[in-house]
Amino acid sequence: MAKRRGIRWAGIAVGVWSFLSASAVTGQQAPTAAQWKEDLRFLASELPKRHPNLFHSLSAERLQAEVAALDSRIASMAPHEILVAFAKLTALVGETHTGIALHRQARPLLASLHAFPVRFHLFEDGLFIQAIDSGHRRLAGARVISIGGTPWREAFDSMTGVVQTDNEFGRRKFAPVYLSIAEGLHALRINSSLTSLTVEADIPGAGRAHATLMARPLPDLLGLLDPDSDPARAPGFVNMREGATEGGKRDPLWLQERGNRYWFRFLSETGTAYLKIDVMLDKPDESLSTYYRRVLLMMDSLPVQRVIVDLRQNVGGNNIALAFVEGLRARPMLNQPGKIFVVIGRATVSSGQNLATLLQRYTSAIFVGEPTGQRPNHYGVMSRFSLPNSRISVTHSRFLLVDSDPEDVRPWLSPDIGAPMRSADYAANRDPSYEAIMAYSPGANVPPLAEVLADAYLPAFALDSLLLKYHEVRPLFSSRRYFADGELVKLGHNLLRWGRAEHAAQVFDLAVQNDSLSYRAHAGLAEALRATRREDAAQQAQRRASELNPWLRTVPANATKP
């Protein structure tokens, strides 16, 4: 890869860069190769002991092979390369709560890492510079072309291998901000330098431009780079929303009160009760349970037309949401179709995911936004331990949390109304999720897509009629991207039951085109292809389904949580 991009890679001696240096980590000599290997053995032996089921997606044989391969390379690797390799190893587990987070290490180790003063974000229309130091303000909001000479997509895909997460949308949250960490970029051969980074971007209306950024200590940039932080609050940096907030203009609701863990506002002009829940931990002046009771009682006395529960930035905390869910469920004037809306997204994880799952299971809520960053049923309740020599912090799950049906193996919770954020929306302070909720009208809803297409198909089992109708009605479902995928998959399975495997394969292929990240679409396509004796193509589709969702086995029915 490096040779193809014309980058000459030189060997980096352990002492050249201060990462994991004696003074930075333990006050003693940096780990020797033998000590790194000891850490690797400790990591490989401790994780299976501490985790309730480490091999739910990753096989023990695969882990052993990866450990052996890494062990054989350690003597020739620089310390920062070993750190990133350890992170890649634990990322194979496929969990948000299990792994090595580069930006969440103990202070001595964190102080040895470096980053560049830029924050990237993956919007629906590409990777953009969300914020950058004020000396390069003209690049704020520019579309990224390359990072360190590496095309942005290649760089992003490489960095996803380091991210600890359940699914693709968790990778979309973490990988962009990791693209600013100097040691990660260098270890993955994205950038040839540990001290400088050249970013090429397309500035709207001005064309291509370059910026060369110099590395700074990572702790100095955590306010900018922490994936859960608001880059607009980082002093000394220009955010791509800066123009939209000039002249006293307010931030959109979802970006207001970012330091407040949870809050409530009644929007009297639209009769909207808006609940924002970002962190599920008690505040000094109010417990989360008290907050739930307070807002439920307030809604009893207000002319509420709709309730919005905004969980799109809910990174978790304590799983104490059942009383709130039961409170909504016990209010029939609220708990009915078109009254409760839940906004979700890639940052909806941990206890935030638990709450979203319970709301889907027990209320009539309509979900809006993009898929969540975690599974409805997932491993969680995090603990941590440190490796004996390098002191690298490793987190791991302690329990399987089952809030959905025990056999639910979805890799994420999908919205009923897809409202992904585009760069122009963010830059202009528009909120596609809020706009979709305000535009929602039960009477204007179209019938389920599977019904519409089946009606066109069944009179003569005419595939041409089905495809013609699909292209005719597709615009009606354009804002319901993930929902449409489920409807197409449902229709594909119906066609299989009707003995129309060839037609089913084409419908599943439409589902794949509609959402290439749908494991259900790929798995259905594999089934249809197998029924038409196209075994090679079926195996390819099945492999893709397994890549997207390796956790396809049944979740134990007796699984419990604390």
Coordinates of C-alpha atoms in Angstrom, one line a residue:
M1 CA 0.0 0.0 0.0
A2 CA 2.7 2.5 1.0
K3 CA 4.7 1.8 -2.2
R4 CA 1.7 2.3 -4.4
R5 CA 1.1 5.8 -2.9
G6 CA 4.8 6.7 -3.3
I7 CA 5.5 6.9 0.5
R8 CA 8.9 5.8 1.7
W9 CA 8.7 4.1 5.1
A10 CA 11.6 4.3 7.4
G11 CA 12.1 2.1 10.4
I12 CA 11.2 3.8 13.7
A13 CA 13.3 2.9 16.6
V14 CA 11.6 2.5 20.0
G15 CA 13.3 5.7 21.4
V16 CA 12.6 8.0 18.5
W17 CA 9.0 8.8 19.5
S18 CA 8.1 9.2 23.2
F19 CA 5.2 6.8 23.1
L20 CA 5.4 4.4 26.1
S21 CA 8.8 5.9 27.0
A22 CA 10.1 5.3 30.5
S23 CA 9.0 8.6 31.9
A24 CA 5.6 8.6 30.3
V25 CA 4.3 5.3 31.5
T26 CA 5.8 3.6 34.5
G27 CA 8.8 5.6 35.5
Q28 CA 10.9 2.6 34.5
Q29 CA 12.4 1.4 31.2
A30 CA 9.9 1.0 28.3
P31 CA 8.8 -2.6 27.9
T32 CA 11.2 -5.0 26.3
A33 CA 10.1 -7.3 23.5
A34 CA 9.8 -10.1 26.1
Q35 CA 7.6 -7.9 28.3
W36 CA 5.4 -7.0 25.3
K37 CA 5.0 -10.7 24.6
E38 CA 4.1 -11.3 28.2
D39 CA 1.5 -8.6 28.0
L40 CA 0.1 -10.3 24.8
R41 CA -0.1 -13.7 26.6
F42 CA -1.8 -12.0 29.6
L43 CA -4.3 -10.3 27.3
A44 CA -5.1 -13.5 25.4
S45 CA -5.6 -15.5 28.6
E46 CA -7.4 -12.9 30.8
L47 CA -10.1 -11.8 28.3
P48 CA -11.7 -15.3 28.0
K49 CA -11.7 -15.6 31.9
R50 CA -13.3 -12.2 32.5
H51 CA -15.8 -12.1 29.7
P52 CA -19.0 -14.2 30.0
N53 CA -18.7 -15.4 26.4
L54 CA -15.8 -14.0 24.5
F55 CA -16.2 -16.3 21.6
H56 CA -19.8 -15.4 20.6
S57 CA -18.5 -14.0 17.3
L58 CA -14.8 -14.5 17.3
S59 CA -13.6 -18.2 17.3
A60 CA -11.0 -19.3 19.8
E61 CA -9.0 -20.7 16.9
R62 CA -9.0 -17.3 15.2
L63 CA -7.9 -15.6 18.4
Q64 CA -5.0 -18.1 18.9
A65 CA -3.9 -17.6 15.3
E66 CA -3.9 -13.8 15.6
V67 CA -2.0 -13.9 18.9
A68 CA 0.6 -16.2 17.4
A69 CA 1.1 -14.0 14.3
L70 CA 1.4 -10.9 16.5
D71 CA 3.8 -12.5 18.9
S72 CA 6.1 -13.4 15.9
R73 CA 6.2 -9.7 14.9
I74 CA 6.6 -7.9 18.2
A75 CA 10.4 -7.8 18.1
S76 CA 10.4 -5.8 14.9
M77 CA 7.6 -3.4 15.9
A78 CA 7.7 0.1 17.5
P79 CA 5.7 0.5 20.7
H80 CA 3.0 2.5 19.1
E81 CA 2.6 -0.1 16.5
I82 CA 2.2 -2.7 19.2
L83 CA -0.5 -0.6 20.9
V84 CA -2.5 -0.3 17.7
A85 CA -2.0 -4.1 17.0
F86 CA -3.4 -4.9 20.5
A87 CA -6.4 -2.6 19.8
K88 CA -7.0 -4.4 16.5
L89 CA -6.8 -7.8 18.2
T90 CA -9.4 -6.9 20.8
A91 CA -11.6 -5.2 18.2
L92 CA -12.1 -8.6 16.6
V93 CA -14.4 -9.5 19.5
G94 CA -17.0 -7.2 18.0
E95 CA -18.3 -5.3 21.0
T96 CA -18.7 -1.8 22.1
H97 CA -17.7 -2.6 25.7
T98 CA -14.7 -4.9 25.0
G99 CA -11.4 -3.6 23.6
I100 CA -8.7 -1.1 23.8
A101 CA -9.8 2.5 23.3
L102 CA -6.9 4.7 22.2
H103 CA -8.4 7.9 23.6
R104 CA -9.4 6.4 26.9
Q105 CA -6.2 5.3 28.5
A106 CA -4.7 6.2 31.9
R107 CA -3.2 9.6 32.0
P108 CA 0.5 8.6 31.9
L109 CA 0.0 6.5 28.7
L110 CA -2.4 9.0 27.2
A111 CA 0.2 11.8 27.7
S112 CA 2.6 9.8 25.4
L113 CA 0.1 9.9 22.5
H114 CA -0.3 12.6 19.9
A115 CA -3.0 13.9 17.6
F116 CA -3.5 16.5 14.9
P117 CA -5.8 19.5 15.5
V118 CA -8.6 18.4 13.2
R119 CA -11.9 16.5 13.7
F120 CA -13.4 14.4 10.9
H121 CA -17.0 13.3 10.7
L122 CA -18.7 10.8 8.4
F123 CA -21.9 12.3 7.1
E124 CA -24.3 10.6 4.7
D125 CA -22.6 12.3 1.8
G126 CA -18.9 11.6 2.8
L127 CA -16.1 12.4 5.2
F128 CA -15.9 16.1 6.2
I129 CA -13.7 18.3 8.3
Q130 CA -16.1 19.0 11.2
A131 CA -13.7 21.3 13.1
I132 CA -10.1 22.4 12.7
D133 CA -7.7 24.8 14.4
S134 CA -8.3 28.4 13.7
G135 CA -5.2 28.8 11.6
H136 CA -6.8 26.6 8.9
R137 CA -10.4 27.9 9.2
R138 CA -11.1 27.9 5.5
L139 CA -11.1 24.1 5.6
A140 CA -13.8 23.9 8.2
G141 CA -16.7 22.1 6.4
A142 CA -14.6 20.9 3.5
R143 CA -15.1 17.4 2.0
V144 CA -12.0 15.3 2.7
I145 CA -10.2 13.8 -0.3
S146 CA -7.2 12.3 1.3
I147 CA -5.4 12.0 4.7
G148 CA -1.7 11.7 4.7
G149 CA -1.8 10.9 1.0
T150 CA -4.2 8.0 1.5
P151 CA -7.7 8.3 -0.1
W152 CA -10.2 9.0 2.6
R153 CA -12.2 5.8 2.1
E154 CA -9.1 3.7 2.3
A155 CA -8.0 5.5 5.4
F156 CA -11.4 5.1 7.0
D157 CA -11.7 1.4 6.2
S158 CA -8.3 0.8 7.7
M159 CA -9.1 2.6 10.9
T160 CA -12.4 0.7 11.4
G161 CA -10.3 -2.3 12.3
V162 CA -9.1 -0.6 15.5
V163 CA -12.6 0.4 16.7
Q164 CA -14.3 -1.6 19.4
T165 CA -18.0 -1.8 18.5
D166 CA -21.0 -4.0 17.8
N167 CA -21.7 -2.9 14.3
E168 CA -21.0 -0.7 11.2
F169 CA -22.7 2.4 12.7
G170 CA -20.4 2.3 15.8
R171 CA -17.5 2.2 13.4
R172 CA -18.9 5.3 11.7
K173 CA -18.9 7.1 15.1
F174 CA -15.4 6.2 16.2
A175 CA -13.2 5.7 13.2
P176 CA -13.4 9.4 11.9
V177 CA -12.1 10.8 15.1
Y178 CA -9.4 8.2 15.4
L179 CA -8.2 9.4 12.0
S180 CA -6.7 12.3 13.9
I181 CA -4.5 10.2 16.2
A182 CA -0.9 10.3 15.0
E183 CA 0.2 6.9 16.3
G184 CA -2.8 5.2 14.8
L185 CA -2.3 6.8 11.4
H186 CA 1.3 5.9 11.3
A187 CA 0.9 2.3 12.6
L188 CA -1.8 1.6 9.9
R189 CA 0.4 3.1 7.2
I190 CA -2.1 5.8 6.5
N191 CA 0.4 8.6 7.2
S192 CA 4.2 8.3 6.9
S193 CA 5.0 10.9 9.7
L194 CA 4.4 10.9 13.4
T195 CA 4.7 14.7 13.6
S196 CA 2.9 16.2 10.6
L197 CA -0.2 15.4 8.5
T198 CA -1.3 16.7 5.2
V199 CA -5.0 16.8 4.6
E200 CA -6.4 17.4 1.1
A201 CA -10.0 18.6 0.9
D202 CA -12.5 20.1 -1.4
I203 CA -13.7 23.5 -0.2
P204 CA -17.2 24.4 -1.4
G205 CA -17.0 27.0 -4.1
A206 CA -13.2 27.2 -4.0
G207 CA -11.9 23.8 -5.1
R208 CA -9.1 21.6 -3.7
A209 CA -6.9 22.8 -0.9
H210 CA -4.2 21.3 1.3
A211 CA -3.4 21.9 5.0
T212 CA -0.3 20.5 6.8
L213 CA -1.0 20.0 10.5
M214 CA 1.5 19.5 13.3
A215 CA 1.0 16.9 16.1
R216 CA 0.1 18.0 19.6
P217 CA -0.1 15.9 22.8
L218 CA -3.4 14.0 22.7
P219 CA -4.6 15.1 26.1
D220 CA -4.6 18.7 24.8
L221 CA -7.0 17.8 22.1
L222 CA -9.5 15.6 23.9
G223 CA -12.1 18.4 24.1
L224 CA -12.0 18.3 20.3
L225 CA -11.5 14.6 19.6
D226 CA -13.5 12.8 22.2
P227 CA -16.3 11.1 20.1
D228 CA -18.9 12.1 22.7
S229 CA -17.9 15.8 22.8
D230 CA -19.3 18.7 20.9
P231 CA -16.4 20.1 18.8
A232 CA -18.1 23.5 18.8
R233 CA -17.2 23.8 22.5
A234 CA -13.5 23.3 21.9
P235 CA -11.7 26.7 22.3
G236 CA -9.3 27.7 19.5
F237 CA -11.1 25.6 16.8
V238 CA -13.4 26.5 14.0
N239 CA -16.5 24.4 13.6
M240 CA -18.3 23.9 10.3
R241 CA -21.5 25.3 11.9
E242 CA -19.9 28.6 12.9
G243 CA -21.7 30.6 10.2
A244 CA -25.0 29.1 11.1
T245 CA -24.8 30.3 14.7
E246 CA -23.6 33.8 14.1
G247 CA -25.7 36.8 15.0
G248 CA -27.3 35.1 18.1
K249 CA -28.9 32.2 16.2
R250 CA -29.6 29.3 18.5
D251 CA -28.3 25.8 18.0
P252 CA -30.9 23.2 17.0
L253 CA -32.5 21.4 19.9
W254 CA -30.4 18.3 19.7
L255 CA -27.2 20.3 20.1
Q256 CA -28.4 22.5 23.0
E257 CA -27.4 22.0 26.6
R258 CA -24.7 19.5 25.7
G259 CA -23.3 19.6 29.2
N260 CA -26.7 18.7 30.7
R261 CA -27.1 14.9 31.1
Y262 CA -30.9 15.0 30.6
W263 CA -33.5 17.8 30.3
F264 CA -37.1 18.5 29.2
R265 CA -38.8 21.3 27.3
F266 CA -42.4 21.8 26.2
L267 CA -42.6 23.4 22.8
S268 CA -46.1 25.0 23.2
E269 CA -46.3 26.2 19.5
T270 CA -46.4 22.6 18.3
G271 CA -47.6 20.8 21.4
T272 CA -44.3 18.9 21.6
A273 CA -42.8 17.4 24.7
Y274 CA -39.1 17.1 24.0
L275 CA -37.0 14.9 26.3
K276 CA -33.2 14.9 25.7
I277 CA -31.3 12.1 27.4
D278 CA -27.6 12.0 26.7
V279 CA -26.1 10.3 29.8
M280 CA -28.1 8.0 32.1
L281 CA -26.4 8.9 35.3
D282 CA -27.9 10.9 38.2
K283 CA -27.2 14.6 38.3
P284 CA -26.1 16.2 41.6
D285 CA -29.5 18.0 41.9
E286 CA -31.8 15.4 40.5
S287 CA -31.7 11.6 40.0
L288 CA -32.6 10.1 36.7
S289 CA -35.6 8.4 38.3
T290 CA -36.9 11.7 39.7
Y291 CA -36.5 13.2 36.2
Y292 CA -38.6 10.4 34.7
R293 CA -41.3 11.0 37.2
R294 CA -41.2 14.7 36.9
V295 CA -41.6 14.8 33.1
L296 CA -44.3 12.2 33.1
L297 CA -46.3 14.3 35.6
M298 CA -45.7 17.5 33.6
M299 CA -46.9 15.8 30.4
D300 CA -50.1 14.8 32.3
S301 CA -50.9 18.5 32.8
L302 CA -49.8 19.8 29.4
P303 CA -51.6 19.8 26.0
V304 CA -49.2 17.3 24.5
Q305 CA -49.6 16.5 20.8
R306 CA -46.5 14.4 20.5
V307 CA -43.5 13.2 22.6
I308 CA -40.0 13.2 21.3
V309 CA -37.4 11.1 23.2
D310 CA -34.1 12.1 21.8
L311 CA -31.5 9.3 22.4
R312 CA -29.2 10.0 19.4
Q313 CA -26.3 11.0 21.6
N314 CA -27.1 8.7 24.5
V315 CA -23.8 7.0 25.4
G316 CA -25.2 5.0 28.4
G317 CA -24.8 5.0 32.1
N318 CA -27.1 3.0 34.4
N319 CA -29.8 0.8 33.0
I320 CA -32.7 2.3 35.0
A321 CA -35.2 3.0 32.4
L322 CA -38.0 0.5 32.9
A323 CA -40.1 2.9 35.1
F324 CA -40.1 5.5 32.4
V325 CA -41.1 3.0 29.7
E326 CA -43.9 1.7 32.0
G327 CA -45.0 5.3 32.6
L328 CA -45.4 6.0 28.9
R329 CA -47.1 2.6 28.4
A330 CA -49.6 3.4 31.1
R331 CA -50.7 6.6 29.4
P332 CA -53.0 5.6 26.5
M333 CA -53.4 9.2 25.3
L334 CA -49.7 9.2 24.6
N335 CA -49.0 5.5 23.9
Q336 CA -50.6 5.3 20.5
P337 CA -49.3 5.4 16.9
G338 CA -48.0 8.8 15.9
K339 CA -47.7 10.2 19.4
I340 CA -44.3 9.0 20.6
F341 CA -41.1 9.4 18.5
V342 CA -37.7 8.2 19.5
V343 CA -34.6 9.7 17.8
I344 CA -31.7 7.2 17.5
G345 CA -28.3 7.2 15.9
R346 CA -24.8 5.8 15.8
A347 CA -24.1 7.2 19.3
T348 CA -27.1 5.4 20.9
V349 CA -25.2 2.7 22.8
S350 CA -25.1 0.9 26.1
S351 CA -27.9 1.9 28.5
G352 CA -29.1 4.3 25.7
Q353 CA -29.5 1.2 23.5
N354 CA -31.3 -0.6 26.4
L355 CA -33.8 2.3 26.7
A356 CA -34.4 2.4 22.9
T357 CA -34.9 -1.4 22.8
L358 CA -37.4 -1.2 25.7
L359 CA -39.3 1.6 24.0
Q360 CA -39.6 -0.3 20.8
R361 CA -40.7 -3.5 22.6
Y362 CA -43.3 -2.0 25.0
T363 CA -44.6 1.2 23.4
S364 CA -46.1 2.3 20.1
A365 CA -43.1 4.6 19.5
I366 CA -42.0 5.5 15.9
F367 CA -38.2 5.5 15.6
V368 CA -36.5 8.2 13.5
G369 CA -32.9 8.9 12.5
E370 CA -30.2 6.3 11.7
P371 CA -29.5 2.8 13.1
T372 CA -28.1 2.5 16.6
G373 CA -24.4 1.8 17.4
Q374 CA -25.2 -1.4 19.3
R375 CA -27.3 -4.5 19.2
P376 CA -30.7 -4.6 20.8
N377 CA -29.4 -7.6 22.8
H378 CA -25.7 -7.0 23.6
Y379 CA -22.9 -7.7 26.0
G380 CA -22.3 -4.9 28.4
V381 CA -21.8 -3.7 32.0
M382 CA -18.1 -2.8 31.6
S383 CA -15.1 -3.6 33.7
R384 CA -11.4 -3.0 33.0
F385 CA -8.0 -4.3 33.7
S386 CA -4.4 -3.2 32.8
L387 CA -1.7 -5.2 31.1
P388 CA 1.2 -5.8 33.6
N389 CA 4.1 -4.1 31.8
S390 CA 2.7 -1.5 29.3
R391 CA -0.2 -0.6 31.6
I392 CA -2.5 -0.5 28.6
S393 CA -6.1 -0.3 29.8
V394 CA -8.5 -3.0 28.5
T395 CA -12.2 -3.0 28.9
H396 CA -14.6 -6.0 28.8
S397 CA -18.2 -6.8 29.1
R398 CA -19.5 -8.7 32.2
F399 CA -23.1 -9.6 31.2
L400 CA -25.3 -10.4 28.3
L401 CA -28.2 -7.8 28.4
V402 CA -31.4 -9.1 26.8
D403 CA -34.0 -6.4 26.5
S404 CA -35.5 -7.7 23.2
D405 CA -36.7 -11.1 22.3
P406 CA -34.0 -13.7 23.3
E407 CA -33.7 -14.7 19.7
D408 CA -33.2 -11.2 18.4
V409 CA -29.8 -11.1 16.7
R410 CA -30.1 -7.8 14.9
P411 CA -26.8 -5.9 14.7
W412 CA -28.6 -2.6 15.4
L413 CA -32.1 -1.1 15.9
S414 CA -33.2 0.5 12.7
P415 CA -35.4 3.6 12.5
D416 CA -38.9 3.4 11.0
I417 CA -38.2 6.7 9.3
G418 CA -34.6 7.1 8.0
A419 CA -33.3 10.6 8.5
P420 CA -29.5 10.5 8.1
M421 CA -27.6 13.7 8.6
R422 CA -25.9 15.3 5.5
S423 CA -23.1 17.8 5.8
A424 CA -25.2 20.6 4.5
D425 CA -27.9 19.9 7.2
Y426 CA -25.3 20.0 10.0
A427 CA -23.6 23.1 8.6
A428 CA -27.0 25.0 8.4
N429 CA -28.3 23.8 11.8
R430 CA -31.0 21.7 10.2
D431 CA -32.2 18.6 12.0
P432 CA -33.6 16.0 9.5
S433 CA -35.0 13.9 12.3
Y434 CA -36.9 16.7 13.9
E435 CA -38.2 17.8 10.5
A436 CA -39.3 14.3 9.7
I437 CA -41.2 14.1 13.0
M438 CA -42.9 17.4 12.4
A439 CA -43.9 16.4 8.9
Y440 CA -45.3 13.0 10.0
S441 CA -48.9 12.5 9.2
P442 CA -50.6 9.1 9.9
G443 CA -53.3 9.8 7.3
A444 CA -50.6 10.4 4.6
N445 CA -48.8 7.1 5.3
V446 CA -48.5 4.8 2.3
P447 CA -49.3 1.1 2.7
P448 CA -46.4 -1.3 3.6
L449 CA -44.1 -1.6 0.6
A450 CA -44.4 -5.4 0.6
E451 CA -48.1 -5.1 0.2
V452 CA -47.9 -2.6 -2.6
L453 CA -45.4 -4.8 -4.6
A454 CA -47.3 -8.0 -3.9
D455 CA -50.5 -6.5 -5.3
A456 CA -48.7 -5.7 -8.5
Y457 CA -47.1 -9.2 -8.7
L458 CA -49.7 -11.7 -7.6
P459 CA -52.4 -11.5 -10.4
A460 CA -50.0 -13.1 -12.9
F461 CA -46.9 -13.7 -10.9
A462 CA -45.4 -11.0 -13.1
L463 CA -41.9 -9.9 -12.1
D464 CA -41.9 -7.1 -14.6
S465 CA -45.0 -5.6 -13.0
L466 CA -43.4 -5.9 -9.6
L467 CA -40.2 -4.1 -10.7
L468 CA -42.2 -1.4 -12.5
K469 CA -44.2 -0.7 -9.4
Y470 CA -41.1 -0.7 -7.3
H471 CA -39.5 2.1 -9.3
E472 CA -42.8 3.9 -9.4
V473 CA -43.3 4.0 -5.7
R474 CA -39.7 4.1 -4.5
P475 CA -39.7 7.9 -4.0
L476 CA -42.5 7.5 -1.5
F477 CA -40.2 5.3 0.6
S478 CA -37.0 7.4 0.1
S479 CA -37.1 8.8 3.7
R480 CA -37.8 5.3 5.1
R481 CA -34.6 3.7 3.9
Y482 CA -34.1 1.1 6.5
F483 CA -37.8 0.3 6.8
A484 CA -38.0 -0.3 3.1
D485 CA -35.1 -2.8 3.4
G486 CA -37.2 -4.8 5.9
E487 CA -40.2 -4.7 3.6
L488 CA -38.3 -6.0 0.6
V489 CA -36.8 -8.8 2.7
K490 CA -40.2 -9.8 3.8
L491 CA -41.5 -9.9 0.2
G492 CA -38.5 -11.9 -0.8
H493 CA -39.2 -14.6 1.8
N494 CA -42.9 -14.6 0.7
L495 CA -41.7 -15.3 -2.9
L496 CA -39.6 -18.2 -1.7
R497 CA -42.6 -19.7 0.1
W498 CA -44.6 -19.2 -3.1
G499 CA -42.0 -21.3 -5.0
R500 CA -40.7 -18.3 -7.0
A501 CA -37.0 -18.5 -6.0
E502 CA -35.7 -16.8 -9.2
H503 CA -38.0 -13.8 -8.6
A504 CA -37.1 -13.8 -4.9
A505 CA -33.4 -13.5 -5.8
Q506 CA -34.2 -10.3 -7.7
V507 CA -36.2 -8.8 -4.9
F508 CA -33.4 -9.6 -2.4
D509 CA -31.0 -8.0 -4.8
L510 CA -33.2 -4.9 -4.7
A511 CA -33.0 -5.0 -0.9
V512 CA -29.2 -5.2 -1.1
Q513 CA -29.2 -2.2 -3.4
N514 CA -31.5 -0.3 -1.1
D515 CA -29.2 -0.9 1.9
S516 CA -25.9 -2.7 1.3
L517 CA -25.4 -3.0 5.1
S518 CA -28.5 -5.2 5.6
Y519 CA -27.3 -8.7 6.7
R520 CA -30.9 -9.8 6.2
A521 CA -30.9 -8.8 2.6
H522 CA -27.7 -10.6 1.9
A523 CA -28.8 -13.7 3.8
G524 CA -32.1 -13.8 2.0
L525 CA -30.2 -13.4 -1.3
A526 CA -28.0 -16.4 -0.4
E527 CA -31.1 -18.5 0.3
A528 CA -32.7 -17.6 -3.0
L529 CA -29.5 -18.2 -5.0
R530 CA -29.1 -21.6 -3.3
A531 CA -32.6 -22.5 -4.3
T532 CA -31.8 -21.7 -7.9
R533 CA -28.6 -23.8 -7.7
R534 CA -26.1 -20.9 -7.9
E535 CA -24.0 -22.2 -5.1
D536 CA -20.9 -20.0 -5.6
A537 CA -22.9 -16.8 -5.7
A538 CA -24.9 -18.0 -2.7
Q539 CA -21.8 -18.6 -0.7
Q540 CA -20.5 -15.1 -1.5
A541 CA -23.8 -13.6 -0.3
Q542 CA -23.8 -15.7 2.8
R543 CA -20.2 -14.6 3.6
R544 CA -21.2 -11.0 3.3
A545 CA -24.2 -11.6 5.6
S546 CA -21.8 -13.2 8.2
E547 CA -19.4 -10.3 7.9
L548 CA -22.1 -7.8 8.6
N549 CA -23.6 -9.8 11.5
P550 CA -21.4 -12.6 12.8
W551 CA -23.7 -13.0 15.8
L552 CA -26.3 -15.1 14.0
R553 CA -26.6 -17.8 16.6
T554 CA -29.5 -17.9 18.9
V555 CA -29.1 -15.8 22.1
P556 CA -29.7 -18.1 25.1
A557 CA -33.3 -17.9 26.3
N558 CA -32.2 -18.0 29.9
A559 CA -29.7 -15.1 29.5
T560 CA -29.9 -12.7 32.4
K561 CA -28.7 -9.3 33.4
P562 CA -27.9 -7.8 36.8

